[in-house]
Short mmCIF file of C-alpha atoms and ligand atoms in Angstrom, two decimals:
data_model
loop_
_atom_site.label_atom_id
_atom_site.label_comp_id
_atom_site.label_asym_id
_atom_site.label_seq_id
_atom_site.Cartn_x
_atom_site.Cartn_y
_atom_site.Cartn_z
CA MET A 1 4.27 -6.68 33.05
CA SER A 2 1.73 -4.82 30.93
CA ARG A 3 -2.18 -4.26 31.95
CA PHE A 4 -3.28 -7.56 29.63
CA SER A 5 -0.44 -9.99 30.84
CA SER A 6 -1.32 -9.24 34.47
CA PHE A 7 -5.17 -9.14 34.19
CA ASN A 8 -6.88 -12.42 35.41
CA PHE A 9 -9.80 -13.32 32.60
CA GLU A 10 -11.29 -15.98 34.68
CA GLY A 11 -14.75 -16.14 34.10
CA LYS A 12 -14.84 -13.27 31.61
CA LYS A 13 -15.98 -13.24 27.87
CA ALA A 14 -13.48 -11.24 26.01
CA VAL A 15 -14.53 -9.67 22.90
CA VAL A 16 -11.25 -9.65 20.56
CA ARG A 17 -10.78 -8.09 17.62
CA VAL A 18 -8.37 -9.99 15.79
CA ASP A 19 -6.74 -9.39 12.16
CA PHE A 20 -7.62 -12.54 10.67
CA ASN A 21 -7.63 -11.00 7.33
CA VAL A 22 -5.82 -13.79 5.72
CA PRO A 23 -5.35 -14.90 1.79
CA LEU A 24 -7.21 -17.54 0.48
CA ASN A 25 -7.25 -19.38 -2.88
CA GLU A 26 -9.70 -20.25 -5.39
CA SER A 27 -10.71 -23.40 -3.61
CA LEU A 28 -10.79 -20.96 -0.28
CA GLN A 29 -8.01 -22.73 1.59
CA ILE A 30 -5.69 -20.34 3.71
CA THR A 31 -2.54 -19.76 1.70
CA ASP A 32 -0.54 -17.59 4.63
CA ASP A 33 -1.88 -18.07 8.34
CA THR A 34 0.68 -15.51 9.48
CA ARG A 35 -2.15 -13.04 10.88
CA MET A 36 -4.10 -16.05 12.30
CA ARG A 37 -0.79 -17.35 14.22
CA ALA A 38 0.23 -14.00 15.41
CA ALA A 39 -3.38 -13.48 17.30
CA MET A 40 -2.74 -17.04 19.29
CA PRO A 41 -0.66 -15.90 22.20
CA THR A 42 -3.64 -13.51 22.88
CA ILE A 43 -6.21 -16.25 22.63
CA HIS A 44 -4.31 -18.69 24.76
CA LYS A 45 -3.66 -16.11 27.47
CA ILE A 46 -7.36 -15.35 27.96
CA LEU A 47 -8.64 -19.36 27.73
CA ASN A 48 -5.45 -20.31 29.97
CA ASP A 49 -6.86 -18.07 32.48
CA GLY A 50 -10.26 -19.56 32.49
CA GLY A 51 -12.21 -17.28 30.33
CA ALA A 52 -13.95 -17.54 27.06
CA VAL A 53 -12.87 -15.56 23.87
CA ILE A 54 -15.45 -14.23 21.04
CA LEU A 55 -13.12 -13.53 17.82
CA MET A 56 -14.16 -10.98 15.60
CA SER A 57 -12.48 -9.82 12.44
CA HIS A 58 -13.06 -8.61 8.56
CA LEU A 59 -12.04 -10.79 5.50
CA GLY A 60 -11.67 -9.15 2.27
CA ARG A 61 -13.69 -6.44 0.94
CA PRO A 62 -17.38 -7.62 0.65
CA LYS A 63 -19.14 -5.25 -1.04
CA ASP A 64 -23.04 -6.46 -0.61
CA GLY A 65 -23.36 -8.02 2.32
CA PRO A 66 -22.77 -11.81 3.18
CA THR A 67 -20.65 -13.41 0.27
CA ASN A 68 -19.33 -17.03 0.71
CA LYS A 69 -15.77 -16.16 -0.53
CA TYR A 70 -15.66 -13.63 2.13
CA SER A 71 -16.97 -15.96 5.12
CA LEU A 72 -14.73 -16.33 7.85
CA ILE A 73 -16.43 -20.18 8.06
CA HIS A 74 -13.49 -21.04 5.90
CA LEU A 75 -10.86 -20.38 8.65
CA LEU A 76 -12.67 -22.34 11.24
CA PRO A 77 -11.00 -25.96 10.77
CA HIS A 78 -7.80 -24.09 11.01
CA LEU A 79 -8.49 -21.99 13.92
CA GLN A 80 -9.48 -25.33 15.46
CA ASP A 81 -6.39 -26.86 15.09
CA LEU A 82 -4.30 -23.80 16.06
CA THR A 83 -6.45 -23.30 19.60
CA GLY A 84 -5.97 -27.11 20.11
CA SER A 85 -8.48 -29.96 20.90
CA GLN A 86 -9.13 -29.12 24.64
CA HIS A 87 -11.08 -26.07 23.52
CA THR A 88 -13.90 -25.96 21.15
CA VAL A 89 -14.24 -23.20 18.39
CA HIS A 90 -17.76 -22.51 17.62
CA PHE A 91 -19.12 -20.32 15.02
CA ALA A 92 -21.91 -17.62 14.75
CA THR A 93 -23.49 -17.10 11.21
CA ASP A 94 -23.75 -13.24 11.98
CA CYS A 95 -21.37 -11.15 14.18
CA ILE A 96 -24.65 -9.43 15.51
CA GLY A 97 -28.15 -10.10 16.47
CA GLU A 98 -29.62 -13.69 16.97
CA PRO A 99 -27.23 -15.81 15.65
CA ALA A 100 -24.07 -13.93 17.69
CA THR A 101 -26.35 -13.48 21.18
CA THR A 102 -27.36 -17.00 21.45
CA ALA A 103 -24.09 -18.23 20.66
CA ALA A 104 -22.19 -15.98 22.87
CA THR A 105 -24.84 -16.48 25.80
CA ALA A 106 -24.49 -20.34 25.13
CA LEU A 107 -20.37 -19.95 25.29
CA LYS A 108 -18.45 -22.01 27.72
CA MET A 109 -15.42 -20.88 29.50
CA GLY A 110 -12.29 -22.47 27.93
CA ASP A 111 -14.03 -22.12 24.58
CA VAL A 112 -14.12 -19.86 21.59
CA LEU A 113 -16.61 -18.16 19.33
CA LEU A 114 -15.55 -16.89 16.12
CA LEU A 115 -18.23 -14.29 14.70
CA GLU A 116 -18.84 -13.89 10.80
CA ASN A 117 -17.02 -10.98 8.79
CA LEU A 118 -17.71 -7.64 10.51
CA ARG A 119 -17.77 -6.19 6.86
CA PHE A 120 -20.94 -7.88 6.00
CA HIS A 121 -22.32 -4.92 7.16
CA LYS A 122 -21.85 -1.43 6.29
CA GLN A 123 -22.02 -0.03 9.73
CA GLU A 124 -18.47 -1.50 10.46
CA GLU A 125 -16.33 0.79 8.22
CA LYS A 126 -18.73 3.65 8.95
CA GLY A 127 -18.05 3.23 12.55
CA ASP A 128 -21.78 3.17 13.47
CA PRO A 129 -22.15 3.41 17.29
CA GLU A 130 -25.18 1.15 17.44
CA PHE A 131 -23.62 -1.66 15.78
CA ALA A 132 -20.60 -0.76 18.01
CA GLN A 133 -22.90 -1.21 21.01
CA GLN A 134 -24.12 -4.56 19.50
CA LEU A 135 -20.53 -5.98 19.39
CA ALA A 136 -19.83 -5.09 22.73
CA SER A 137 -22.89 -6.47 24.32
CA LEU A 138 -21.60 -9.75 23.53
CA GLY A 139 -18.91 -9.89 26.36
CA ASP A 140 -17.54 -8.12 29.46
CA VAL A 141 -14.19 -7.02 28.15
CA TYR A 142 -12.70 -5.61 24.92
CA VAL A 143 -9.34 -6.54 23.86
CA ASN A 144 -7.93 -4.97 20.73
CA ASP A 145 -5.43 -7.19 18.98
CA ALA A 146 -5.54 -6.25 15.28
CA PHE A 147 -2.79 -3.98 14.49
CA GLY A 148 -3.33 -3.98 11.07
CA THR A 149 -6.30 -2.23 11.02
CA ALA A 150 -5.62 0.37 13.95
CA HIS A 151 -5.48 3.01 11.67
CA ARG A 152 -8.96 2.33 10.51
CA ALA A 153 -11.74 4.39 12.99
CA HIS A 154 -14.32 1.18 12.20
CA ALA A 155 -17.09 -0.01 14.86
CA SER A 156 -14.96 -3.38 15.71
CA THR A 157 -11.69 -1.37 15.81
CA ALA A 158 -12.22 1.89 17.77
CA VAL A 159 -15.61 2.77 18.44
CA MET A 160 -16.54 -0.14 20.50
CA ALA A 161 -14.13 0.66 22.99
CA ASP A 162 -16.19 3.64 24.54
CA CYS A 163 -18.55 0.87 25.32
CA PHE A 164 -15.94 -0.42 28.06
CA SER A 165 -14.76 1.34 31.19
CA PRO A 166 -10.91 1.68 30.86
CA GLU A 167 -10.19 -0.93 33.50
CA ASN A 168 -12.12 -3.45 30.97
CA LYS A 169 -10.26 -2.46 27.52
CA PHE A 170 -6.91 -3.69 26.31
CA PHE A 171 -4.19 -3.77 23.70
CA GLY A 172 -3.79 -7.71 23.09
CA LEU A 173 -0.04 -9.08 23.20
CA LEU A 174 0.25 -8.82 19.40
CA MET A 175 -0.91 -4.63 19.52
CA GLU A 176 1.43 -4.51 22.55
CA SER A 177 4.34 -5.70 20.89
CA GLU A 178 3.69 -3.69 17.74
CA VAL A 179 3.31 -0.57 19.47
CA SER A 180 6.13 -0.85 21.64
CA SER A 181 8.40 -1.65 18.72
CA ALA A 182 7.07 0.77 16.71
CA GLU A 183 7.63 3.69 19.72
CA LYS A 184 11.51 1.81 19.89
CA VAL A 185 12.27 2.97 16.85
CA LEU A 186 10.35 6.49 16.40
CA HIS A 187 10.74 7.70 20.03
CA GLN A 188 13.76 5.81 21.57
CA SER A 189 15.98 5.30 18.56
CA GLN A 190 19.66 5.19 19.39
CA PRO A 191 21.72 6.70 16.38
CA PRO A 192 22.56 5.96 14.03
CA PHE A 193 19.51 5.56 12.99
CA THR A 194 18.72 4.23 9.23
CA ALA A 195 15.60 4.33 7.63
CA ILE A 196 15.47 2.09 4.33
CA ILE A 197 12.42 3.14 2.38
CA GLY A 198 11.80 1.04 -1.01
CA GLY A 199 8.87 0.16 -3.07
CA ALA A 200 7.54 1.42 -6.29
CA LYS A 201 6.00 4.94 -5.56
CA VAL A 202 7.51 8.30 -4.47
CA SER A 203 3.80 9.29 -3.72
CA ASP A 204 3.19 6.59 -1.21
CA LYS A 205 6.10 7.21 1.05
CA ILE A 206 6.42 10.92 1.08
CA LEU A 207 4.67 11.51 4.58
CA ILE A 208 6.92 8.79 5.94
CA ILE A 209 10.21 10.10 4.69
CA GLU A 210 8.98 13.73 5.80
CA ASN A 211 8.49 12.53 9.27
CA LEU A 212 11.59 10.50 9.24
CA LEU A 213 13.95 13.81 8.53
CA GLU A 214 12.96 14.51 11.79
CA LYS A 215 14.10 11.16 13.35
CA ALA A 216 16.94 9.49 11.20
CA THR A 217 20.20 9.99 10.95
CA ASP A 218 20.52 8.10 7.47
CA ILE A 219 17.72 7.61 4.57
CA ILE A 220 18.22 4.96 1.98
CA ILE A 221 16.01 5.13 -0.77
CA GLY A 222 15.82 2.00 -3.28
CA GLY A 223 13.07 0.42 -5.57
CA GLY A 224 11.50 2.01 -8.14
CA MET A 225 11.05 5.36 -6.52
CA ALA A 226 14.82 6.06 -6.30
CA TYR A 227 14.77 7.15 -10.06
CA THR A 228 12.19 9.98 -9.42
CA PHE A 229 15.10 11.46 -7.09
CA TRP A 230 17.46 11.31 -9.98
CA LYS A 231 15.47 12.57 -12.74
CA ALA A 232 14.66 15.66 -10.24
CA GLN A 233 18.48 16.15 -10.48
CA GLY A 234 18.08 16.25 -14.02
CA LYS A 235 19.79 12.68 -14.67
CA LEU A 236 19.03 9.97 -17.53
CA ILE A 237 16.92 7.25 -15.87
CA GLY A 238 15.80 5.47 -19.33
CA ASN A 239 12.59 3.89 -18.93
CA SER A 240 12.72 3.36 -15.32
CA LEU A 241 9.60 4.10 -13.13
CA CYS A 242 8.94 8.00 -12.51
CA GLU A 243 6.55 10.00 -11.31
CA ASP A 244 7.00 13.18 -13.29
CA ASP A 245 4.38 15.24 -11.21
CA ARG A 246 6.74 14.56 -7.96
CA LEU A 247 9.94 15.68 -9.50
CA ALA A 248 9.89 18.96 -7.62
CA LEU A 249 8.53 17.24 -4.38
CA ALA A 250 11.61 14.64 -4.70
CA LEU A 251 14.11 18.12 -4.87
CA ASP A 252 12.23 19.48 -2.11
CA LEU A 253 12.79 16.38 0.07
CA LEU A 254 16.47 16.21 -0.75
CA GLY A 255 16.86 19.82 0.13
CA LYS A 256 15.20 19.50 3.61
CA ALA A 257 17.35 16.48 4.30
CA LYS A 258 20.40 18.94 3.24
CA ALA A 259 19.64 21.29 5.73
CA LYS A 260 18.61 19.14 8.50
CA GLY A 261 22.05 17.01 8.20
CA VAL A 262 20.21 13.79 7.21
CA ASN A 263 22.32 11.66 4.89
CA ILE A 264 19.93 10.71 1.90
CA HIS A 265 21.65 7.53 0.03
CA LEU A 266 20.50 6.61 -3.49
CA PRO A 267 21.39 3.80 -5.16
CA MET A 268 24.33 4.68 -7.53
CA ASP A 269 23.88 1.90 -9.75
CA SER A 270 21.27 -0.41 -10.78
CA THR A 271 20.26 -3.71 -12.62
CA ILE A 272 18.82 -2.39 -15.76
CA ALA A 273 16.63 -4.64 -18.19
CA ASP A 274 15.42 -4.29 -21.61
CA LYS A 275 11.93 -5.30 -20.60
CA PHE A 276 9.75 -5.60 -17.37
CA ALA A 277 10.10 -9.52 -17.68
CA ALA A 278 11.47 -12.35 -15.82
CA ASP A 279 13.36 -13.05 -18.69
CA ALA A 280 14.68 -9.57 -19.68
CA THR A 281 17.98 -9.49 -20.79
CA THR A 282 19.68 -7.24 -17.69
CA THR A 283 23.08 -5.56 -17.38
CA ASN A 284 24.50 -3.31 -14.41
CA CYS A 285 24.74 0.47 -14.99
CA GLU A 286 24.73 3.95 -13.26
CA SER A 287 21.48 4.81 -12.11
CA PHE A 288 22.09 8.18 -13.12
CA ALA A 289 22.83 7.51 -17.02
CA ILE A 290 20.34 4.74 -18.06
CA PRO A 291 20.32 4.41 -21.69
CA SER A 292 16.66 4.95 -23.43
CA GLY A 293 14.80 1.85 -23.67
CA TRP A 294 16.23 0.15 -20.72
CA MET A 295 14.83 0.25 -16.89
CA GLY A 296 16.04 -0.13 -13.45
CA LEU A 297 14.32 -2.90 -12.05
CA ASP A 298 16.92 -3.46 -8.80
CA ILE A 299 19.73 -1.58 -6.91
CA GLY A 300 23.47 -2.34 -8.63
CA ILE A 301 26.23 -4.20 -7.40
CA LYS A 302 27.90 -0.79 -6.41
CA ALA A 303 24.42 0.37 -4.25
CA ARG A 304 24.32 -3.06 -2.51
CA ALA A 305 27.65 -2.76 -1.08
CA ASP A 306 27.06 0.94 -0.18
CA PHE A 307 23.58 0.56 1.13
CA ARG A 308 25.35 -2.58 3.37
CA HIS A 309 28.00 -0.32 4.62
CA VAL A 310 25.19 2.20 5.72
CA ILE A 311 23.45 -0.47 7.54
CA LEU A 312 26.20 -2.10 9.11
CA ARG A 313 27.27 0.74 11.20
CA SER A 314 23.38 1.53 12.32
CA LYS A 315 22.36 1.15 15.65
CA THR A 316 18.59 1.58 15.03
CA ILE A 317 16.85 0.23 11.48
CA LEU A 318 13.46 0.54 10.02
CA TRP A 319 12.73 -0.89 6.88
CA ASN A 320 9.85 -0.54 4.69
CA GLY A 321 9.55 -1.51 1.03
CA PRO A 322 11.76 -3.69 -1.51
CA MET A 323 14.84 -2.50 -3.34
CA GLY A 324 13.71 -3.92 -6.87
CA VAL A 325 11.14 -6.13 -8.65
CA PHE A 326 12.27 -8.83 -6.08
CA GLU A 327 9.07 -11.23 -7.18
CA MET A 328 11.64 -11.98 -10.17
CA GLU A 329 14.41 -13.76 -9.39
CA LYS A 330 16.75 -11.39 -11.63
CA PHE A 331 16.42 -8.56 -9.49
CA GLN A 332 15.98 -10.07 -6.27
CA ALA A 333 19.63 -9.23 -5.34
CA GLY A 334 19.23 -6.06 -3.76
CA THR A 335 16.77 -6.95 -1.54
CA ARG A 336 18.09 -9.92 -0.45
CA THR A 337 21.39 -7.94 0.28
CA ILE A 338 19.47 -5.47 2.33
CA ALA A 339 17.64 -8.48 4.45
CA GLU A 340 21.34 -10.12 5.00
CA ALA A 341 22.96 -6.80 6.02
CA VAL A 342 19.95 -6.04 8.32
CA ALA A 343 20.21 -9.40 9.96
CA GLU A 344 23.99 -8.89 10.42
CA ALA A 345 23.35 -5.41 12.01
CA THR A 346 20.76 -7.19 14.22
CA ALA A 347 23.21 -9.83 15.31
CA LYS A 348 25.63 -6.88 16.06
CA GLY A 349 23.32 -5.54 18.60
CA ALA A 350 20.96 -3.01 16.26
CA PHE A 351 17.45 -2.80 16.68
CA SER A 352 15.63 -3.32 13.36
CA LEU A 353 12.08 -3.46 12.64
CA VAL A 354 10.30 -4.54 9.12
CA GLY A 355 7.41 -3.12 8.44
CA GLY A 356 4.94 -2.52 5.50
CA GLY A 357 3.55 -5.42 3.17
CA ASP A 358 6.27 -6.19 0.58
CA SER A 359 9.46 -5.92 2.78
CA VAL A 360 7.90 -8.29 5.05
CA ALA A 361 6.96 -10.56 2.27
CA ALA A 362 10.76 -10.32 1.26
CA VAL A 363 12.24 -11.17 4.70
CA ASN A 364 9.80 -14.00 4.83
CA GLN A 365 10.65 -15.20 1.55
CA PHE A 366 14.31 -15.17 2.04
CA GLY A 367 14.46 -16.71 5.25
CA PHE A 368 15.26 -13.95 7.46
CA SER A 369 12.46 -12.82 9.61
CA GLU A 370 13.77 -14.94 12.67
CA LYS A 371 17.05 -12.99 12.19
CA VAL A 372 15.34 -9.22 12.45
CA SER A 373 14.26 -7.62 15.94
CA TYR A 374 10.59 -7.38 14.78
CA VAL A 375 8.47 -8.19 11.53
CA SER A 376 5.38 -6.04 11.67
CA THR A 377 1.85 -7.62 10.86
CA GLY A 378 0.42 -4.38 9.96
CA GLY A 379 1.26 -2.91 6.77
CA GLY A 380 -0.90 0.35 6.30
CA ALA A 381 -0.86 0.77 10.12
CA MET A 382 2.67 0.71 10.54
CA LEU A 383 3.13 3.28 7.69
CA GLU A 384 0.50 5.64 9.27
CA TYR A 385 2.30 5.62 12.44
CA PHE A 386 5.49 6.22 11.01
CA GLU A 387 3.94 9.14 8.92
CA GLY A 388 3.55 10.36 12.50
CA LYS A 389 -0.20 9.99 12.65
CA THR A 390 -2.58 9.05 15.81
CA LEU A 391 -4.08 5.76 14.94
CA PRO A 392 -7.45 5.41 16.31
CA GLY A 393 -7.22 1.84 17.28
CA ILE A 394 -4.64 2.71 19.69
CA ALA A 395 -6.40 6.28 20.89
CA ALA A 396 -9.47 4.21 21.51
CA ILE A 397 -7.40 2.35 24.29
CA ALA A 398 -4.83 4.24 25.46
CA GLN A 399 -6.73 7.19 26.19
P1 LIG B 401 5.21 -1.00 -2.57
O1 LIG B 401 3.75 -1.38 -2.37
O2 LIG B 401 5.26 0.83 -2.76
O3 LIG B 401 6.26 -1.09 -1.39
O4 LIG B 401 5.77 -1.21 -3.97
C1 LIG B 401 6.25 -2.92 -3.68
C2 LIG B 401 6.49 -3.18 -5.44
O5 LIG B 401 7.36 -2.15 -5.71
C3 LIG B 401 6.76 -4.65 -5.56
O6 LIG B 401 5.92 -5.18 -6.32
C4 LIG B 401 8.13 -4.53 -6.54
O7 LIG B 401 8.21 -5.28 -7.80
C5 LIG B 401 7.90 -2.69 -6.91
N1 LIG B 401 9.19 -2.13 -7.71
C6 LIG B 401 10.43 -2.13 -6.82
N2 LIG B 401 11.58 -1.51 -7.73
C7 LIG B 401 10.84 -1.42 -8.54
C8 LIG B 401 11.32 -0.76 -9.89
N3 LIG B 401 12.86 -0.55 -9.96
N4 LIG B 401 10.81 -0.72 -10.84
C9 LIG B 401 9.42 -1.18 -10.88
N5 LIG B 401 8.96 -1.49 -9.78
C10 LIG B 401 9.44 -1.91 -8.52
#
């Protein structure tokens, strides 16, 4: 059992860093509460033990201090619903100072206090130790359950851990499962290990590909970034997305993969379109012979079959980034096929992790989130982890 699970929080006030950075619509209603629900097991464990929970989070990117549209007060009613009526959820209008200390002191065991947006104070992102100390002083123990911000050395995500002795700081349940799933892929992977990398730009994924060259047996490259790899080999990609300043780098990655014996799979064909639009005229075409005026917006029929075949013989699968412009129906088939194949491989015993914003959105949209081994909630953090970086939020507690 983990340290968090075996600890008894009875009589303790736990300051818990969560990632409640949820999307709000113009009426300031939550449009996707996934991140809030992901933190509930940790919150309930502390409450059920007979402890109290002080929640800290950021919301959006406020530039000039307190701004109504970024106030966490908009999350309060839904948080109360998720927590249950037997526990009262209070709100402090500031995360430090008198509003926070008064509310934290008055907080009863079994209840919850939600603090106002951490980023209303510039000291949060600067990792200011005094600000961290003020946050730490609100509780007896510190729990970090915000994997989504673990790659930031902010006051609440890393610096304040220094204010607690090793036995009084913990990863929450979400953080624990994120870290152990990522470890399983990166350090205990069973071969064949296939990494599926998609999305728009090569430049965003260079480091992850380089690091995976040391770990994976197969790397599938789809999405807009595939065309830079084709053009680098002197092929015609029409008007497809391309980063001309990364052609040498793409060739270098292909060379490194060859030298290491890692199989790189590029889409042999594409769904091409005459414009970047939902009502474009489309056809199937070889990815390396796309006529001028046309652009590849999804992997093609053959590529879907090829990639599916590679995925189905894999024992470990990491997926980051869509295979095409899946936001438009005409260019969804590639991403959907990959989601199906990952689910099928998982059912046959493979360990599959889906991480990074858009591929997570895709598995959710297509209804596959329950059919893969793990869907990460931490986009940027998971990417940095797979780039081989040390995440400050993890290091601060693991040390
Ligand atoms: P990323 O954030 O780098 O993972 O990229 C995700 C975005 O890449 C999504 O919004 C997709 O619409 C976009 N994308 C995927 N494939 C293509 C493509 N072939 N051409 C242009 N954009 C693409």
